[in-house]
Coordinates of C-alpha atoms and ligand atoms in Angstrom, one line a residue:
X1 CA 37.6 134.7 224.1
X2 CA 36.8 131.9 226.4
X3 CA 33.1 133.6 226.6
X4 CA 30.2 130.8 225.0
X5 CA 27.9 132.7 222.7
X6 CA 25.9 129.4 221.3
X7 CA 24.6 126.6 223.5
X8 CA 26.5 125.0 221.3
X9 CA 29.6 126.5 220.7
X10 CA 32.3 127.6 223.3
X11 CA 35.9 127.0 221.4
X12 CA 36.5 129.3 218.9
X13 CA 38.3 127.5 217.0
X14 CA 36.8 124.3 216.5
X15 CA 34.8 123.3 213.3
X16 CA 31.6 123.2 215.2
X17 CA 28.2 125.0 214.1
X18 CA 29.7 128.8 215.2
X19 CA 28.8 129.9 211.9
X20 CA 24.8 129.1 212.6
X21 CA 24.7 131.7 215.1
X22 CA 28.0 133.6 215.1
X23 CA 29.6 135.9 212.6
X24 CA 33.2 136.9 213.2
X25 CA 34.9 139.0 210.9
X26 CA 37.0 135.9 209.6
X27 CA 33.7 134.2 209.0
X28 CA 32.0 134.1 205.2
X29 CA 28.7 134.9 206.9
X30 CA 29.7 137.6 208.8
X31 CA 28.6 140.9 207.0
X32 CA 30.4 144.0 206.2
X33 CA 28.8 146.5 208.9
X34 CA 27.6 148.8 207.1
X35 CA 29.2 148.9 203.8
X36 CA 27.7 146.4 201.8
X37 CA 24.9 144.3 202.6
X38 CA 23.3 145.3 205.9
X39 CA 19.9 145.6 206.1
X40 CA 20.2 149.0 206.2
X41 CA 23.3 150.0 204.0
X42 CA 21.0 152.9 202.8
X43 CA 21.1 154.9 206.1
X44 CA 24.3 156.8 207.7
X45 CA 25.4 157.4 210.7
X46 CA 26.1 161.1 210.3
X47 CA 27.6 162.2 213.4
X48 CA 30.2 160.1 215.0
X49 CA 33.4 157.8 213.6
X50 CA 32.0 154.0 214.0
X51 CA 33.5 150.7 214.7
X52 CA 32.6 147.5 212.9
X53 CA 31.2 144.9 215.6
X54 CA 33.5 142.4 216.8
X55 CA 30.8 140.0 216.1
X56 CA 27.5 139.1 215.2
X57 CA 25.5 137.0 216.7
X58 CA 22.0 135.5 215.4
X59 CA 20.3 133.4 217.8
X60 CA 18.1 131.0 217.3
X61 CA 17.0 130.2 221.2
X62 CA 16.7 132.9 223.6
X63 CA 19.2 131.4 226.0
X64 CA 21.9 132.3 223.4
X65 CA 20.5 135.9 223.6
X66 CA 21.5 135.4 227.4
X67 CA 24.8 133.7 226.6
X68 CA 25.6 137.0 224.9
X69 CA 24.7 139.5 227.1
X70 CA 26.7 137.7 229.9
X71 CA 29.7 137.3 227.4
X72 CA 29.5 140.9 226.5
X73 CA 29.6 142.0 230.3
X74 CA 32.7 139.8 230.8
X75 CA 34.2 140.9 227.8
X76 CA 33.6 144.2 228.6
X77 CA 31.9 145.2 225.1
X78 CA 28.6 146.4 224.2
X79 CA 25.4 145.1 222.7
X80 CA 23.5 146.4 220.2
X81 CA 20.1 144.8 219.4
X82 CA 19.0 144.6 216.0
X83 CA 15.7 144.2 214.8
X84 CA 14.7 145.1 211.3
X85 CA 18.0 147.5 211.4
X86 CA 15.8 150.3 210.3
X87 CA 17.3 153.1 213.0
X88 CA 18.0 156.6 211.3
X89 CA 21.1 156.8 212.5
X90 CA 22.2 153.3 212.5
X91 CA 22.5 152.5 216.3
X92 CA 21.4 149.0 216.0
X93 CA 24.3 148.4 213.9
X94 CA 27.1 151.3 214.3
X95 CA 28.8 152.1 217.2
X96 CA 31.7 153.9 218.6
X97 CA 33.3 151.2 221.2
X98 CA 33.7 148.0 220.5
X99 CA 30.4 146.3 220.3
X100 CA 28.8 143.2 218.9
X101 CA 25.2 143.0 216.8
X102 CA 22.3 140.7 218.7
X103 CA 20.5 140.4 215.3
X104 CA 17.6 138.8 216.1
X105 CA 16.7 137.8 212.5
X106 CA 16.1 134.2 213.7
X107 CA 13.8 135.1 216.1
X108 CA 10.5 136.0 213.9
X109 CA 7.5 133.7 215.2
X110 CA 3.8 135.6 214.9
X111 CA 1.1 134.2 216.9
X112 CA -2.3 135.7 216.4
X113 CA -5.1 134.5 218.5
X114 CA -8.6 135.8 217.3
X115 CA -10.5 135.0 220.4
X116 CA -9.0 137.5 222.3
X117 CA -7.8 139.6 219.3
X118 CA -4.1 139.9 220.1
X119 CA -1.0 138.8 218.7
X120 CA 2.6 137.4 220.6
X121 CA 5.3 138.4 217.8
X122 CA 8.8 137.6 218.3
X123 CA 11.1 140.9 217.6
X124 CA 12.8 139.7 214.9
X125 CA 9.7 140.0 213.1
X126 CA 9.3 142.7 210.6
X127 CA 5.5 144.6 210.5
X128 CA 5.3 143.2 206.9
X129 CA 5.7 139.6 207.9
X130 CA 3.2 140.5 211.1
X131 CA 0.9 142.0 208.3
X132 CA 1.2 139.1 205.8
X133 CA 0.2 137.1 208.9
X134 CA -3.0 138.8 210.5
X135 CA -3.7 138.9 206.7
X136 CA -3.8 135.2 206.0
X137 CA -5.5 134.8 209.4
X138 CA -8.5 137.5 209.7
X139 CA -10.3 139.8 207.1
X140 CA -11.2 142.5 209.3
X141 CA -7.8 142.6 211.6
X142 CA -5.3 144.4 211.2
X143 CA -2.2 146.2 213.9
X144 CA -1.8 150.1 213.9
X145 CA 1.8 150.6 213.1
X146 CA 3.6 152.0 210.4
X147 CA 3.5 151.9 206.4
X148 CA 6.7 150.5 205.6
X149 CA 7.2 146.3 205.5
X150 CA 10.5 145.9 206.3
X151 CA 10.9 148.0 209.6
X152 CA 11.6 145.5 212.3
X153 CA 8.6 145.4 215.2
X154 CA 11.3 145.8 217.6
X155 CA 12.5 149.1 217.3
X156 CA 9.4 150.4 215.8
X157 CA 7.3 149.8 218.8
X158 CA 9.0 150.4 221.4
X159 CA 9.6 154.2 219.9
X160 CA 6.0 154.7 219.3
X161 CA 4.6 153.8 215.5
X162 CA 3.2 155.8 213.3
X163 CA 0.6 154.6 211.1
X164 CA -2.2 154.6 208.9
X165 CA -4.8 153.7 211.5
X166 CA -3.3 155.5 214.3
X167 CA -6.3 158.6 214.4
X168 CA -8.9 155.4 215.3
X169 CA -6.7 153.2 217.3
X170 CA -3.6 154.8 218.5
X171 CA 0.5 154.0 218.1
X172 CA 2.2 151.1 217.5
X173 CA 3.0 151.2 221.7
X174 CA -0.2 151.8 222.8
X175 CA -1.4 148.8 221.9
X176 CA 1.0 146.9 223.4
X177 CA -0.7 144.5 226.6
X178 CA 2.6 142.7 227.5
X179 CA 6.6 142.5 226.8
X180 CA 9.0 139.9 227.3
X181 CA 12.0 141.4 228.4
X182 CA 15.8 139.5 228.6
X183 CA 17.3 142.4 230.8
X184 CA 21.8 143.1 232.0
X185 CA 21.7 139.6 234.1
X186 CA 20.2 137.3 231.4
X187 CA 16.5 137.4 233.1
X188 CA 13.3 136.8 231.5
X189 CA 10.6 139.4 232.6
X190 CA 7.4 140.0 231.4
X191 CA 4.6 142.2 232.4
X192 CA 3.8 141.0 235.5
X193 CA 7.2 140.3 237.0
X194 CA 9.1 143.3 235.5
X195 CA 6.3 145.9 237.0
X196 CA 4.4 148.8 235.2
X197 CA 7.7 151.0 235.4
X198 CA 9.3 149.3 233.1
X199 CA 6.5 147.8 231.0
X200 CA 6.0 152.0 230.4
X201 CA 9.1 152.7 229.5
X202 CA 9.4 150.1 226.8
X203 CA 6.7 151.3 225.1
X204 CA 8.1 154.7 223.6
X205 CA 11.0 155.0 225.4
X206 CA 13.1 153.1 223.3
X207 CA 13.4 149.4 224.8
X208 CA 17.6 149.9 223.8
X209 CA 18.3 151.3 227.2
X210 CA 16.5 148.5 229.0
X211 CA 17.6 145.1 227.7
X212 CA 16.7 143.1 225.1
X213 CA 12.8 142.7 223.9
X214 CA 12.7 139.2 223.2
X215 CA 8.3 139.6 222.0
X216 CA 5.5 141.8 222.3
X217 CA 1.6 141.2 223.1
X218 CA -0.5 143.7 220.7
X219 CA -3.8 144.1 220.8
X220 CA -5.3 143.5 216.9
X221 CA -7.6 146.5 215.5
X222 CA -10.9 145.6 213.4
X223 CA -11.2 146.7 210.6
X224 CA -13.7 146.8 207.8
X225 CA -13.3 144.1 204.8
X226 CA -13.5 146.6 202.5
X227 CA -11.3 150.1 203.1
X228 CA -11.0 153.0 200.7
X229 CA -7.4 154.8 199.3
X230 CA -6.8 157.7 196.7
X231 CA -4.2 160.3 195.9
X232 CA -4.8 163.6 195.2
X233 CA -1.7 165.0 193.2
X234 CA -0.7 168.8 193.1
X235 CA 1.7 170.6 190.9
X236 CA 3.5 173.7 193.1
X237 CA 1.8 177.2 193.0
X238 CA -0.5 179.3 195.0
X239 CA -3.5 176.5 194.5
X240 CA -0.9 173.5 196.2
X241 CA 0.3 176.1 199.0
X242 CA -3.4 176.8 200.0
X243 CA -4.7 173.4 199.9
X244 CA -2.0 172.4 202.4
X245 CA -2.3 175.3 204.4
X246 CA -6.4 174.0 204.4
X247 CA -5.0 170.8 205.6
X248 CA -3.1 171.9 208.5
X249 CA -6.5 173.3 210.2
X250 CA -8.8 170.2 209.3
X251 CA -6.1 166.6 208.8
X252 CA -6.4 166.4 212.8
X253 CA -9.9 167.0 213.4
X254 CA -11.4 165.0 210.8
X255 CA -13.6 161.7 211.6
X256 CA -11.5 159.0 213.0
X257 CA -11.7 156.8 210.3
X258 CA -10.1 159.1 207.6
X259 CA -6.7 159.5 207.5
X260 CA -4.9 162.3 205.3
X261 CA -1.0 162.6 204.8
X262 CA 0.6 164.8 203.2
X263 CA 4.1 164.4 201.2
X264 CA 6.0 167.1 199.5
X265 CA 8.7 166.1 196.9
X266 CA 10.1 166.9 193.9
X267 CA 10.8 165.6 190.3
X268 CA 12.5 165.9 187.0
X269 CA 10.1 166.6 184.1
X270 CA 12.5 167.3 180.8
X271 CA 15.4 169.7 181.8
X272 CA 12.6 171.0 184.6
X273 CA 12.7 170.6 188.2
X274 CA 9.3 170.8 189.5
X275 CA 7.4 170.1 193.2
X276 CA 4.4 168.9 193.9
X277 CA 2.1 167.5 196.6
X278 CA 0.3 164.4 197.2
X279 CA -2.3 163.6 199.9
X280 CA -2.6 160.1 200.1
X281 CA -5.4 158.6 201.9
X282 CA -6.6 155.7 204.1
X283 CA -10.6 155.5 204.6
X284 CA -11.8 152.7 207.0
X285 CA -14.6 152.2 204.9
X286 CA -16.5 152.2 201.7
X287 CA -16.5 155.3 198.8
X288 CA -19.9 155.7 199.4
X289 CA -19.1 157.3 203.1
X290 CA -16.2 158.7 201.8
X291 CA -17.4 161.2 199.2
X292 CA -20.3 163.0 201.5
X293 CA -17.2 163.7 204.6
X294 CA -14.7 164.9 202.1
X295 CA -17.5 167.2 200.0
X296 CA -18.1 168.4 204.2
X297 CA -15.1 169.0 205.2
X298 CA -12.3 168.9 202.2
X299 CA -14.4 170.0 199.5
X300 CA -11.2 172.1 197.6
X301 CA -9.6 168.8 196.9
X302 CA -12.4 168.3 194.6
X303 CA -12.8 164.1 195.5
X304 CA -14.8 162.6 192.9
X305 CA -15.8 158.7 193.3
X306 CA -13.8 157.9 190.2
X307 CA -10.8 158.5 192.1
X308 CA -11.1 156.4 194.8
X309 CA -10.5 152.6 195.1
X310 CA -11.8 150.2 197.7
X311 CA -9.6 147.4 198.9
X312 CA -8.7 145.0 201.7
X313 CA -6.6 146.6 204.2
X314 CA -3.5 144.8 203.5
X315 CA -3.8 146.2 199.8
X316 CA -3.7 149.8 201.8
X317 CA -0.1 149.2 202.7
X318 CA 0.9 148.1 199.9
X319 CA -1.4 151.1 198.6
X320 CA 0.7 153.4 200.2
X321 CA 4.2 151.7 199.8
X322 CA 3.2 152.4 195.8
X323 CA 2.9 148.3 195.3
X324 CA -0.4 147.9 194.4
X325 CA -1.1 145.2 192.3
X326 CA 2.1 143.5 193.0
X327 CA 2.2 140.0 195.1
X328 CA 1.2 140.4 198.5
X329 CA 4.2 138.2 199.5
X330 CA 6.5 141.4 198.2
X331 CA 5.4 142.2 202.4
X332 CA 7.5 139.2 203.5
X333 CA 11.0 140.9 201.7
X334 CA 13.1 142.4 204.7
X335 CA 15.4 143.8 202.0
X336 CA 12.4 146.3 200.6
X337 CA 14.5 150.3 201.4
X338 CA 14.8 153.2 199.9
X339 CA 16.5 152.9 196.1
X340 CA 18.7 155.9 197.0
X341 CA 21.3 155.0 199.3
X342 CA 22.0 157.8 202.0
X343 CA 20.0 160.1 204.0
X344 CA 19.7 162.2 206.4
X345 CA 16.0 163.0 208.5
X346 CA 14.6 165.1 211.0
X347 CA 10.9 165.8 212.6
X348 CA 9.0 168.4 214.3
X349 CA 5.5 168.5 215.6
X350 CA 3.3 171.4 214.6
X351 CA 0.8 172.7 217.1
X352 CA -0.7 176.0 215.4
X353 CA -1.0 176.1 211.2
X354 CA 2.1 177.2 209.4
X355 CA 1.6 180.8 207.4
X356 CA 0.7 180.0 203.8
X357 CA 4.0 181.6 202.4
X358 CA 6.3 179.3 204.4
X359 CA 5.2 176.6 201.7
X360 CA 6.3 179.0 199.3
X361 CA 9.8 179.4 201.1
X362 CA 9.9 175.5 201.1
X363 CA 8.8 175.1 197.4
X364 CA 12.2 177.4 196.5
X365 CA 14.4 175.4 198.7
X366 CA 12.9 172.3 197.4
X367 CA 14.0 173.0 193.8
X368 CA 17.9 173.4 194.7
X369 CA 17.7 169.7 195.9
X370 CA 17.5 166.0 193.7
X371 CA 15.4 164.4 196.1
X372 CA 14.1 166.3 199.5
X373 CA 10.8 165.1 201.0
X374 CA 8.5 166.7 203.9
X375 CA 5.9 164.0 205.1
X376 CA 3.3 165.9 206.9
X377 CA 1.1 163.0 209.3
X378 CA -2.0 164.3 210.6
X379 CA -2.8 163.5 214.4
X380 CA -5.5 163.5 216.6
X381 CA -8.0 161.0 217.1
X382 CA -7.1 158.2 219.6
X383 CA -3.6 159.5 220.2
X384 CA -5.4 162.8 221.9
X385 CA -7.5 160.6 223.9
X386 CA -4.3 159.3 225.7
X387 CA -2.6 161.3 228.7
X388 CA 0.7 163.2 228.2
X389 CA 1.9 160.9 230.9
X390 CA 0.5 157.3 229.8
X391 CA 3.6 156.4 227.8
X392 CA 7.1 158.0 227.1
X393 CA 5.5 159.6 223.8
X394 CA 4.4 162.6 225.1
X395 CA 3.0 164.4 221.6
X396 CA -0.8 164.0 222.4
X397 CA -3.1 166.6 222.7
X398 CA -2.6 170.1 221.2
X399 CA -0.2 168.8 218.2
X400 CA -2.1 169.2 214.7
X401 CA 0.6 167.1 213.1
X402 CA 4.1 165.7 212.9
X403 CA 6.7 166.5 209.9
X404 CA 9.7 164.6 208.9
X405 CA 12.3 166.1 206.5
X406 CA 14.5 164.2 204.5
X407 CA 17.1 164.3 201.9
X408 CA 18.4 161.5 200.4
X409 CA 21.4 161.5 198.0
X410 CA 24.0 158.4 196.5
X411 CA 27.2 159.3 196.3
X412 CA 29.1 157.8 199.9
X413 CA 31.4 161.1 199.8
X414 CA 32.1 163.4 202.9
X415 CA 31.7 166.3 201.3
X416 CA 28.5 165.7 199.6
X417 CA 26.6 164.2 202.9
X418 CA 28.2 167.7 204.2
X419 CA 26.5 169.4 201.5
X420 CA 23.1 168.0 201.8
X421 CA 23.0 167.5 206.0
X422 CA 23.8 171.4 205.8
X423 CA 20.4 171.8 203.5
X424 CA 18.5 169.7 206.0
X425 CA 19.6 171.6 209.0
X426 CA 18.9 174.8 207.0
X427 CA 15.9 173.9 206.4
X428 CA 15.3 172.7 210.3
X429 CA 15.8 176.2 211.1
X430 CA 14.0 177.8 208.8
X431 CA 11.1 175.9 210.7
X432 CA 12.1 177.2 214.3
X433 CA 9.3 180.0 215.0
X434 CA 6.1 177.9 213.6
X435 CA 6.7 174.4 214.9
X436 CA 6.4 173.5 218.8
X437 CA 8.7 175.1 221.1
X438 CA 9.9 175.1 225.1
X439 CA 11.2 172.2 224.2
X440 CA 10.9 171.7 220.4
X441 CA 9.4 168.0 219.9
X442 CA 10.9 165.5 217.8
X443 CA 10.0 161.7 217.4
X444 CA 12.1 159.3 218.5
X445 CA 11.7 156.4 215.7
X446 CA 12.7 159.1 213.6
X447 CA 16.0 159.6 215.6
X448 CA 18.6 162.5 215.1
X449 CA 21.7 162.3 216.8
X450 CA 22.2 166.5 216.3
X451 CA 19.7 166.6 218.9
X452 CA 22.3 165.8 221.2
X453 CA 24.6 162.4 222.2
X454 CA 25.5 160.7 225.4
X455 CA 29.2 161.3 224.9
X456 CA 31.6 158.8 226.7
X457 CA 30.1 157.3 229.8
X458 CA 30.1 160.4 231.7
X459 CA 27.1 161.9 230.2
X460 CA 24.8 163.0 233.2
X461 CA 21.3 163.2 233.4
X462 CA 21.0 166.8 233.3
X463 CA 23.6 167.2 229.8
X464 CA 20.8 164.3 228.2
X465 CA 17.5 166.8 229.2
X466 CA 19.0 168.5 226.3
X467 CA 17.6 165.9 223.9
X468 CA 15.8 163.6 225.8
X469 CA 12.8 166.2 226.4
X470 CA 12.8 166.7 222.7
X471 CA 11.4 163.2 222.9
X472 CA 9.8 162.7 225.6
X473 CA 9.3 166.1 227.2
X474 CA 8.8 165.7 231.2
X475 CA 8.8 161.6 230.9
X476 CA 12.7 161.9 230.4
X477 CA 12.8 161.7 233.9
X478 CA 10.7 158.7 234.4
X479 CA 12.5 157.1 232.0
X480 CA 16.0 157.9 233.7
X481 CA 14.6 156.3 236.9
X482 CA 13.4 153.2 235.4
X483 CA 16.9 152.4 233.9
X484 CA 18.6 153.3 237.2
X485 CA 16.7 150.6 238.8
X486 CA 16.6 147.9 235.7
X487 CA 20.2 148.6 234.5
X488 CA 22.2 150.7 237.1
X489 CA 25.4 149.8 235.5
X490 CA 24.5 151.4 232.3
X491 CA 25.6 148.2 230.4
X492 CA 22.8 148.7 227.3
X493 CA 23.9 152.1 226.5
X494 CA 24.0 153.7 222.8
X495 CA 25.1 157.2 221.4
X496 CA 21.2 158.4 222.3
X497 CA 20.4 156.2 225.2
X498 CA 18.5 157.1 228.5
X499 CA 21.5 157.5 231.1
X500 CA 20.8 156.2 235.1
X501 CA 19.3 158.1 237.3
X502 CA 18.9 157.1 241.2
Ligands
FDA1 P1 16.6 148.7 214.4 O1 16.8 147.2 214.5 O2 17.7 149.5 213.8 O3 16.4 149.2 215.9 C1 16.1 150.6 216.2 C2 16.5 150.8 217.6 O4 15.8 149.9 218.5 C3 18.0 150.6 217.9 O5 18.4 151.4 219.0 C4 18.0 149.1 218.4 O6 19.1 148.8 219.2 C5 16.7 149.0 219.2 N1 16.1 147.7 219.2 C6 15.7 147.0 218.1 N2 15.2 145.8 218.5 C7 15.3 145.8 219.8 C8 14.9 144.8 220.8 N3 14.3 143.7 220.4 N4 15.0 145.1 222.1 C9 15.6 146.3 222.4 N5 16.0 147.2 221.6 C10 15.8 147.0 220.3 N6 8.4 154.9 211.7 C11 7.0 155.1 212.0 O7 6.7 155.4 213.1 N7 6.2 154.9 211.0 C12 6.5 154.6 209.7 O8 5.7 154.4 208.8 C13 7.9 154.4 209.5 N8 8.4 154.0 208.2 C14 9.7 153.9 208.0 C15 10.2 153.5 206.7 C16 11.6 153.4 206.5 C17 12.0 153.0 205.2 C18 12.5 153.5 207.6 C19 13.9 153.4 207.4 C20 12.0 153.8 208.9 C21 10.6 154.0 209.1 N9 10.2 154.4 210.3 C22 8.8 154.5 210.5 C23 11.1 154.5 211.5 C24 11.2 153.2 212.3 O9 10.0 153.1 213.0 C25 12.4 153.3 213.2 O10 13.6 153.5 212.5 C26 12.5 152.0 214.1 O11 13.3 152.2 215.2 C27 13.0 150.9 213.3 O12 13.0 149.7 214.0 P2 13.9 148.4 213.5 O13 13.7 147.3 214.4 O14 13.7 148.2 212.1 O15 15.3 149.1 213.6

């Protein structure tokens, strides 16, 4: 307890300005991890009992980033860093020894500089307020990273990033240029002074193993003023299961600037349960370039001009978060999540099309559950110009496109998060022979502790293959040897974090 957390607190119990940074549980301000009103009180941790944190700290200066980490290593507790809280499986914020959060909330700056087209951001900053800003800066920026506003920068890069423009320019890591890293001994490193190791490893390789990321340098996309979005809705049938099964062959392989995703759900119409499709669509540029590529290549969807809409590309995202028209300050809300409250989520990577039927087998399954949903993201592009090798993400070349499953339900029982995690694993299976195999991929910002779990301290390098090369294939062992020499101690550790290896 005699540990100082704030520059300017170190006496627990005096009435100074704790509660500006620090959140004990005795504390008003201190929240009720995860019950109520976490960021991320929608998402579960499925697969192990967690502690509350002993505390939370929000900084507001990097040095009391420091003054934690130290305190922690006396204390003997760990750290978890928390960005925008968005982790599947709630490692940012659950954990199963005594912890306490680093929520860097407080820590948010953007700084965009259009002469070299890059951008410092602070972690703390979610990609809605980075958005917002490039938005109020530049018409025709923009950063390739993923769809949804409230997902914090730092987690989202450094395990890849998904995203709308990621066939033209690539993931959310690969166009990162520097890092500022606080690493296990409270020192500031960036680029330069931390090496290319570790500057690989934090982008993909999940930067929780590492230290804290106190900012990133990205490198800004152009984009044109005017971009073009549609949806192409499909009720379930043998029309919907061969339009998708057209998909799989052609969503990678189209032009660079046209990106196709896929989203299988289901809803209630009168007493009927029904599923349908939707292919929902970014175009960096105008209809008039649209209409002849889609007549060439995707003529079954039948794309009329009618049907399209042309936009700026911040509208896009709010395009595809289903806000248009709304304020574009809605992208500034950190508290934006799913209205159901639980889920559970898991990904695969598809390298050769699915049979037709297997839609079919999906449809049925589909119409046992409230709310399941496949999200089918095309690849290609950039990210198959990039070597196996180049970052942690190792899902380049020779992968058509990713799914994620999920199910989402609201009751907080055991037995009915039982229920619908043994759908999802079901359904997981089901997939086995026609996604990729030797080892079967899955995407780290999409975690999934079944995968596997560093359990105890005494995980070795060979039990965490298991799961790691899920995620990062052969760069697990890169990765193992970069934290041996950044963090030999193993002091940033989680329930899925890259153990030493010397
Ligand atoms: P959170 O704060 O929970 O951090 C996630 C992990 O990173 C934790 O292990 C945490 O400790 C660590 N971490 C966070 N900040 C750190 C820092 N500064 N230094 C070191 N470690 C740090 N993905 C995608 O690719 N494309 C998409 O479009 C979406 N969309 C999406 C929508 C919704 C509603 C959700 C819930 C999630 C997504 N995701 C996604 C997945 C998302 O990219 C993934 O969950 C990220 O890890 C979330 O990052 P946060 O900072 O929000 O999470």
């Amino acid at each position: 307890q005699s540990c100082c957390l704030s520059t300017s607190h170190c006496d627990s119990t005096s009435q100074n300005p704790i509660n500006l940074t620090t959140h004990t549980p005795d504390s008003r301000t201190y929240t009720n991890f995860p019950e109520s009103s976490s960021p991320d009180s929608s998402f579960i941790n499925m697969n192990f009992a967690s502690l509350k944190p002993i505390l939370i700290v929000k900084p507001k200066s990097e040095s009391e980033i420091k003054n934690a980490i130290l305190c922690s290593r006396k204390l003997g507790v760990q750290v978890r860093t928390m960005s925008g809280g968005h982790d599947y499986e709630g490692l940012s914020y659950l954990a199963q020894s005594p912890f306490i959060i680093i929520d860097l909330v407080n820590l948010r700056s953007i700084k965009i500089n259009l002469t070299d087209e890059t951008a410092w951001i602070q972690s703390g900053a979610t990609l809605g307020e980075l958005y917002y800003e490039i938005a109020k800066t530049s018409k025709v920026h923009a950063f390739a990273a993923g769809v949804c506003p409230s997902v914090g920068v730092g987690g989202h890069i450094s395990g890849g990033g998904f995203g709308t423009i990621m066939r033209k320019h690539g993931l959310a890591s690969d166009n990162v240029v520097d890092a500022r890293l606080m690493d296990v001994n409270g020192r500031i490193l960036d680029r330069k002074t931390m090496g290319e190791d570790l500057f690989w490893a934090l982008r993909g390789g999940g930067a929780a193993s590492f230290g804290v990321v106190l900012s990133w340098k990205v490198k800004l996309a152009r984009v044109p003023e005017k971009v073009t979005c549609f949806i192409s809705q499909h009720p379930m049938g043998p029309s919907m299961n061969k339009l998708v099964h057209r998909w799989q062959s052609i969503g990678s392989e189209l032009d660079e600037d046209l990106f196709i995703r896929v989203i299988i759900d289901n809803s209630q119409e009168g007493n009927q349960r029904t599923v349908k499709t939707t292919f929902q669509t970014l175009f960096l540029g105008g209809i008039d370039r649209l209409i002849p590529l889609m007549n060439q290549k995707f003529p079954e969807l039948g794309l009329r001009s009618q049907d399209c809409k042309e936009m700026s590309w911040i509208e896009s995202i709010m395009f595809f978060n289903w806000r248009s028209g709304q304020p574009l300050e809605i992208m500034l809300n950190r508290d934006l999540r799913f209205e159901d409250t639980y889920f559970k989520a898991k990904s695969d990577f598809v390298q050769t099309p699915v049979p037709e039927n297997v839609f079919e087998e999906v449809t049925k399954r589909f119409l046992e559950k409230e709310t399941p949903l496949m999200i089918l993201e095309p690849l290609g592009g950039k990210i198959n110009e990039i070597s196996e090798t180049a970052s942690p993400y190792p899902h380049r070349r020779g992968n058509l496109y990713n799914i994620q499953y999920m199910v989402k339900w609201k009751v907080n029982e055991i037995e009915e998060m039982n229920k619908h995690v043994r759908w999802m694993r079901s359904l997981h299976d089901y997939m086995t022979p026609y996604v990729s195999k030797s080892p079967r991929g899955a995407y780290l910002n999409y975690r999934d502790l079944d995968l596997g779990t560093t359990e105890g301290t005494n995980t070795s390098f060979e039990d965490a293959r298991k799961w790691g090369e899920t995620y990062f294939k052969g760069n697990f062992k890169r990765l193992g040897l970069v934290k041996g020499k950044i963090d030999p101690t193993n002091f940033f550790k989680n329930e899925q974090s890259i153990p030493p290896l010397f």
